Amino acid sequence: MLMKNIFSIIILILAVLSIFAAQYCLSDYALRTFINISIFIILAVSYNLINGVTGQFSLEPNGFVAVGAYITALLLLDIEAKQDQFSLLDPHPFILSFHTDSFFIALLAGGFGALALSLILSFAVFRVRGDYLAIVTLGFGIIIKLIALNFAAFTNGVQGLNEIPKPNNFLYIVGIITIISVILILNIIYSKYGRAMKAVRDDEDAALAMGINTFRIKTLAFGTSAFLEGVAGGLLACYITSVTPEQFDFLFTFQLLIIIVLGGLGSTTGAIIGAILVIGGSEWLRFLDEPMSIFGYETKGLPGLRMLVFSIILILVMLFARRGIFGDKELSDIIFKRFKK
């Protein structure tokens, strides 16, 4: 236990140092990629809690991320900015009164908005299991997107919201929130609630027979996941300074699903590594879309080649690691298991 605590402290120190080093060692492009990866780490570890740890095949993240992004954006934009941007319909009076100068209040409001919605949704969602649960949560994401498209007085419809203020020291804010999110998720997983979540994942009927309140456990995982997804949505809105309904279609959820399956369902370490590989890897392969010189032969740019190569790499990885890179293990479990041998 002592060695594991020391190992955790070393990882935490390295994570903090990497955030400060990124500011001085990375180019602007690499820094933007670093921030994007950090936001997706929050999304991946939170999505892994409900899908990988609790075993509930939920396809809802795009909906909660959109809720967090819109609430944060609407709170940060002042009255003049909303009146200038809303061109389809005049902004609703409630939207005009919906403002704060505090970035953290806006971010927390986005998280709590998603949390409140998840608690309401859980009564309907957890009446079904398996594939039916996936269909219900998929429908929720579609409904949120349609609301964003059609309630233009609140969301500005298809044009979305632009010029969303981004706070100073955004890198440090994202980095700290990412570390807090990972620590929070790991503490939940290693608590009695985490063990109950795994029991629900392995055999829900047996967990119910042992006296575990499965609805409460699933709602806890669902709500925690939704809160962090809402916070990440607010960070994403500020990072790209715009929010549109098209950003949050099913492909967004599908991308997160790839990340946690690639890393290993149930593994927080896997979710982190998956986010780095998928988001960082797709950016690193961007040169494939550009014209190249191969042994003196000049090739034209082939838009889409990057995603083709990236997809092939993902298929090969999954063929050789069918339970994901880490399976359901954490990095510390693997390292200390080797020491015991």
PDB file of N, CA and C in Angstrom, residues 97-142:
ATOM      1  N   SER A  97     -30.633  37.790 -19.325  1.00  0.00           N
ATOM      2  CA  SER A  97     -30.325  37.982 -17.893  1.00  0.00           C
ATOM      3  C   SER A  97     -29.366  36.916 -17.376  1.00  0.00           C
ATOM      4  N   PHE A  98     -28.999  36.005 -18.249  1.00  0.00           N
ATOM      5  CA  PHE A  98     -28.212  34.824 -17.909  1.00  0.00           C
ATOM      6  C   PHE A  98     -26.736  35.154 -18.114  1.00  0.00           C
ATOM      7  N   HIS A  99     -26.069  35.759 -17.121  1.00  0.00           N
ATOM      8  CA  HIS A  99     -24.685  36.198 -17.353  1.00  0.00           C
ATOM      9  C   HIS A  99     -23.893  36.234 -16.049  1.00  0.00           C
ATOM     10  N   THR A 100     -22.617  35.866 -16.156  1.00  0.00           N
ATOM     11  CA  THR A 100     -21.674  36.033 -15.051  1.00  0.00           C
ATOM     12  C   THR A 100     -20.291  36.313 -15.630  1.00  0.00           C
ATOM     13  N   ASP A 101     -19.504  37.071 -14.892  1.00  0.00           N
ATOM     14  CA  ASP A 101     -18.120  37.320 -15.324  1.00  0.00           C
ATOM     15  C   ASP A 101     -17.168  36.250 -14.817  1.00  0.00           C
ATOM     16  N   SER A 102     -17.661  35.408 -13.924  1.00  0.00           N
ATOM     17  CA  SER A 102     -16.805  34.382 -13.326  1.00  0.00           C
ATOM     18  C   SER A 102     -16.757  33.125 -14.196  1.00  0.00           C
ATOM     19  N   PHE A 103     -15.585  32.798 -14.667  1.00  0.00           N
ATOM     20  CA  PHE A 103     -15.425  31.603 -15.490  1.00  0.00           C
ATOM     21  C   PHE A 103     -15.770  30.345 -14.704  1.00  0.00           C
ATOM     22  N   PHE A 104     -15.353  30.267 -13.453  1.00  0.00           N
ATOM     23  CA  PHE A 104     -15.575  29.059 -12.665  1.00  0.00           C
ATOM     24  C   PHE A 104     -17.049  28.844 -12.341  1.00  0.00           C
ATOM     25  N   ILE A 105     -17.778  29.951 -12.090  1.00  0.00           N
ATOM     26  CA  ILE A 105     -19.222  29.809 -11.855  1.00  0.00           C
ATOM     27  C   ILE A 105     -19.902  29.294 -13.126  1.00  0.00           C
ATOM     28  N   ALA A 106     -19.504  29.835 -14.274  1.00  0.00           N
ATOM     29  CA  ALA A 106     -20.088  29.380 -15.543  1.00  0.00           C
ATOM     30  C   ALA A 106     -19.788  27.903 -15.781  1.00  0.00           C
ATOM     31  N   LEU A 107     -18.550  27.515 -15.472  1.00  0.00           N
ATOM     32  CA  LEU A 107     -18.133  26.127 -15.690  1.00  0.00           C
ATOM     33  C   LEU A 107     -18.907  25.171 -14.763  1.00  0.00           C
ATOM     34  N   LEU A 108     -19.020  25.576 -13.488  1.00  0.00           N
ATOM     35  CA  LEU A 108     -19.760  24.738 -12.534  1.00  0.00           C
ATOM     36  C   LEU A 108     -21.241  24.676 -12.900  1.00  0.00           C
ATOM     37  N   ALA A 109     -21.776  25.786 -13.391  1.00  0.00           N
ATOM     38  CA  ALA A 109     -23.186  25.782 -13.810  1.00  0.00           C
ATOM     39  C   ALA A 109     -23.391  24.789 -14.956  1.00  0.00           C
ATOM     40  N   GLY A 110     -22.435  24.736 -15.882  1.00  0.00           N
ATOM     41  CA  GLY A 110     -22.517  23.760 -16.971  1.00  0.00           C
ATOM     42  C   GLY A 110     -22.497  22.340 -16.433  1.00  0.00           C
ATOM     43  N   GLY A 111     -21.620  22.085 -15.459  1.00  0.00           N
ATOM     44  CA  GLY A 111     -21.538  20.758 -14.860  1.00  0.00           C
ATOM     45  C   GLY A 111     -22.793  20.389 -14.099  1.00  0.00           C
ATOM     46  N   PHE A 112     -23.289  21.320 -13.273  1.00  0.00           N
ATOM     47  CA  PHE A 112     -24.486  21.028 -12.480  1.00  0.00           C
ATOM     48  C   PHE A 112     -25.742  20.939 -13.362  1.00  0.00           C
ATOM     49  N   GLY A 113     -25.749  21.689 -14.465  1.00  0.00           N
ATOM     50  CA  GLY A 113     -26.867  21.576 -15.417  1.00  0.00           C
ATOM     51  C   GLY A 113     -26.937  20.172 -15.987  1.00  0.00           C
ATOM     52  N   ALA A 114     -25.781  19.637 -16.383  1.00  0.00           N
ATOM     53  CA  ALA A 114     -25.731  18.265 -16.909  1.00  0.00           C
ATOM     54  C   ALA A 114     -26.074  17.256 -15.817  1.00  0.00           C
ATOM     55  N   LEU A 115     -25.604  17.522 -14.591  1.00  0.00           N
ATOM     56  CA  LEU A 115     -25.893  16.619 -13.470  1.00  0.00           C
ATOM     57  C   LEU A 115     -27.395  16.560 -13.192  1.00  0.00           C
ATOM     58  N   ALA A 116     -28.044  17.733 -13.139  1.00  0.00           N
ATOM     59  CA  ALA A 116     -29.485  17.777 -12.873  1.00  0.00           C
ATOM     60  C   ALA A 116     -30.256  17.019 -13.948  1.00  0.00           C
ATOM     61  N   LEU A 117     -29.850  17.203 -15.189  1.00  0.00           N
ATOM     62  CA  LEU A 117     -30.513  16.509 -16.291  1.00  0.00           C
ATOM     63  C   LEU A 117     -30.314  14.993 -16.184  1.00  0.00           C
ATOM     64  N   SER A 118     -29.122  14.587 -15.761  1.00  0.00           N
ATOM     65  CA  SER A 118     -28.850  13.144 -15.643  1.00  0.00           C
ATOM     66  C   SER A 118     -29.697  12.507 -14.548  1.00  0.00           C
ATOM     67  N   LEU A 119     -29.904  13.237 -13.441  1.00  0.00           N
ATOM     68  CA  LEU A 119     -30.712  12.689 -12.348  1.00  0.00           C
ATOM     69  C   LEU A 119     -32.168  12.500 -12.785  1.00  0.00           C
ATOM     70  N   ILE A 120     -32.660  13.453 -13.570  1.00  0.00           N
ATOM     71  CA  ILE A 120     -34.023  13.318 -14.103  1.00  0.00           C
ATOM     72  C   ILE A 120     -34.087  12.157 -15.089  1.00  0.00           C
ATOM     73  N   LEU A 121     -33.068  12.096 -15.947  1.00  0.00           N
ATOM     74  CA  LEU A 121     -33.041  11.086 -17.007  1.00  0.00           C
ATOM     75  C   LEU A 121     -32.869   9.672 -16.454  1.00  0.00           C
ATOM     76  N   SER A 122     -32.190   9.561 -15.317  1.00  0.00           N
ATOM     77  CA  SER A 122     -31.869   8.225 -14.786  1.00  0.00           C
ATOM     78  C   SER A 122     -33.130   7.417 -14.480  1.00  0.00           C
ATOM     79  N   PHE A 123     -34.235   8.092 -14.098  1.00  0.00           N
ATOM     80  CA  PHE A 123     -35.472   7.358 -13.791  1.00  0.00           C
ATOM     81  C   PHE A 123     -36.023   6.636 -15.017  1.00  0.00           C
ATOM     82  N   ALA A 124     -35.798   7.234 -16.191  1.00  0.00           N
ATOM     83  CA  ALA A 124     -36.254   6.582 -17.427  1.00  0.00           C
ATOM     84  C   ALA A 124     -35.197   5.641 -17.980  1.00  0.00           C
ATOM     85  N   VAL A 125     -33.949   6.066 -17.917  1.00  0.00           N
ATOM     86  CA  VAL A 125     -32.862   5.312 -18.547  1.00  0.00           C
ATOM     87  C   VAL A 125     -32.657   3.955 -17.894  1.00  0.00           C
ATOM     88  N   PHE A 126     -32.657   3.906 -16.558  1.00  0.00           N
ATOM     89  CA  PHE A 126     -32.305   2.670 -15.870  1.00  0.00           C
ATOM     90  C   PHE A 126     -33.494   1.731 -15.632  1.00  0.00           C
ATOM     91  N   ARG A 127     -34.582   2.005 -16.335  1.00  0.00           N
ATOM     92  CA  ARG A 127     -35.672   1.035 -16.366  1.00  0.00           C
ATOM     93  C   ARG A 127     -35.380  -0.056 -17.382  1.00  0.00           C
ATOM     94  N   VAL A 128     -34.379   0.181 -18.231  1.00  0.00           N
ATOM     95  CA  VAL A 128     -34.004  -0.810 -19.252  1.00  0.00           C
ATOM     96  C   VAL A 128     -32.520  -1.125 -19.115  1.00  0.00           C
ATOM     97  N   ARG A 129     -32.076  -2.208 -19.778  1.00  0.00           N
ATOM     98  CA  ARG A 129     -30.681  -2.618 -19.701  1.00  0.00           C
ATOM     99  C   ARG A 129     -30.136  -2.894 -21.105  1.00  0.00           C
ATOM    100  N   GLY A 130     -28.809  -3.042 -21.165  1.00  0.00           N
ATOM    101  CA  GLY A 130     -28.145  -3.523 -22.370  1.00  0.00           C
ATOM    102  C   GLY A 130     -28.387  -2.655 -23.594  1.00  0.00           C
ATOM    103  N   ASP A 131     -28.771  -3.320 -24.699  1.00  0.00           N
ATOM    104  CA  ASP A 131     -28.958  -2.609 -25.970  1.00  0.00           C
ATOM    105  C   ASP A 131     -30.068  -1.568 -25.873  1.00  0.00           C
ATOM    106  N   TYR A 132     -31.098  -1.862 -25.070  1.00  0.00           N
ATOM    107  CA  TYR A 132     -32.204  -0.915 -24.930  1.00  0.00           C
ATOM    108  C   TYR A 132     -31.733   0.372 -24.238  1.00  0.00           C
ATOM    109  N   LEU A 133     -30.823   0.200 -23.274  1.00  0.00           N
ATOM    110  CA  LEU A 133     -30.249   1.370 -22.599  1.00  0.00           C
ATOM    111  C   LEU A 133     -29.471   2.220 -23.602  1.00  0.00           C
ATOM    112  N   ALA A 134     -28.734   1.555 -24.485  1.00  0.00           N
ATOM    113  CA  ALA A 134     -27.966   2.284 -25.501  1.00  0.00           C
ATOM    114  C   ALA A 134     -28.890   3.088 -26.404  1.00  0.00           C
ATOM    115  N   ILE A 135     -30.031   2.483 -26.791  1.00  0.00           N
ATOM    116  CA  ILE A 135     -30.969   3.174 -27.691  1.00  0.00           C
ATOM    117  C   ILE A 135     -31.581   4.392 -26.998  1.00  0.00           C
ATOM    118  N   VAL A 136     -31.965   4.216 -25.724  1.00  0.00           N
ATOM    119  CA  VAL A 136     -32.580   5.337 -24.987  1.00  0.00           C
ATOM    120  C   VAL A 136     -31.595   6.498 -24.855  1.00  0.00           C
ATOM    121  N   THR A 137     -30.361   6.197 -24.467  1.00  0.00           N
ATOM    122  CA  THR A 137     -29.373   7.274 -24.278  1.00  0.00           C
ATOM    123  C   THR A 137     -28.966   7.895 -25.609  1.00  0.00           C
ATOM    124  N   LEU A 138     -28.952   7.069 -26.681  1.00  0.00           N
ATOM    125  CA  LEU A 138     -28.673   7.621 -28.012  1.00  0.00           C
ATOM    126  C   LEU A 138     -29.754   8.634 -28.392  1.00  0.00           C
ATOM    127  N   GLY A 139     -31.003   8.283 -28.081  1.00  0.00           N
ATOM    128  CA  GLY A 139     -32.111   9.191 -28.360  1.00  0.00           C
ATOM    129  C   GLY A 139     -31.984  10.496 -27.595  1.00  0.00           C
ATOM    130  N   PHE A 140     -31.479  10.425 -26.359  1.00  0.00           N
ATOM    131  CA  PHE A 140     -31.304  11.639 -25.561  1.00  0.00           C
ATOM    132  C   PHE A 140     -30.332  12.607 -26.253  1.00  0.00           C
ATOM    133  N   GLY A 141     -29.224  12.060 -26.757  1.00  0.00           N
ATOM    134  CA  GLY A 141     -28.248  12.911 -27.459  1.00  0.00           C
ATOM    135  C   GLY A 141     -28.853  13.569 -28.680  1.00  0.00           C
ATOM    136  N   ILE A 142     -29.685  12.810 -29.398  1.00  0.00           N
ATOM    137  CA  ILE A 142     -30.328  13.372 -30.600  1.00  0.00           C
ATOM    138  C   ILE A 142     -31.307  14.473 -30.213  1.00  0.00           C
TER     139      ILE A 142
END
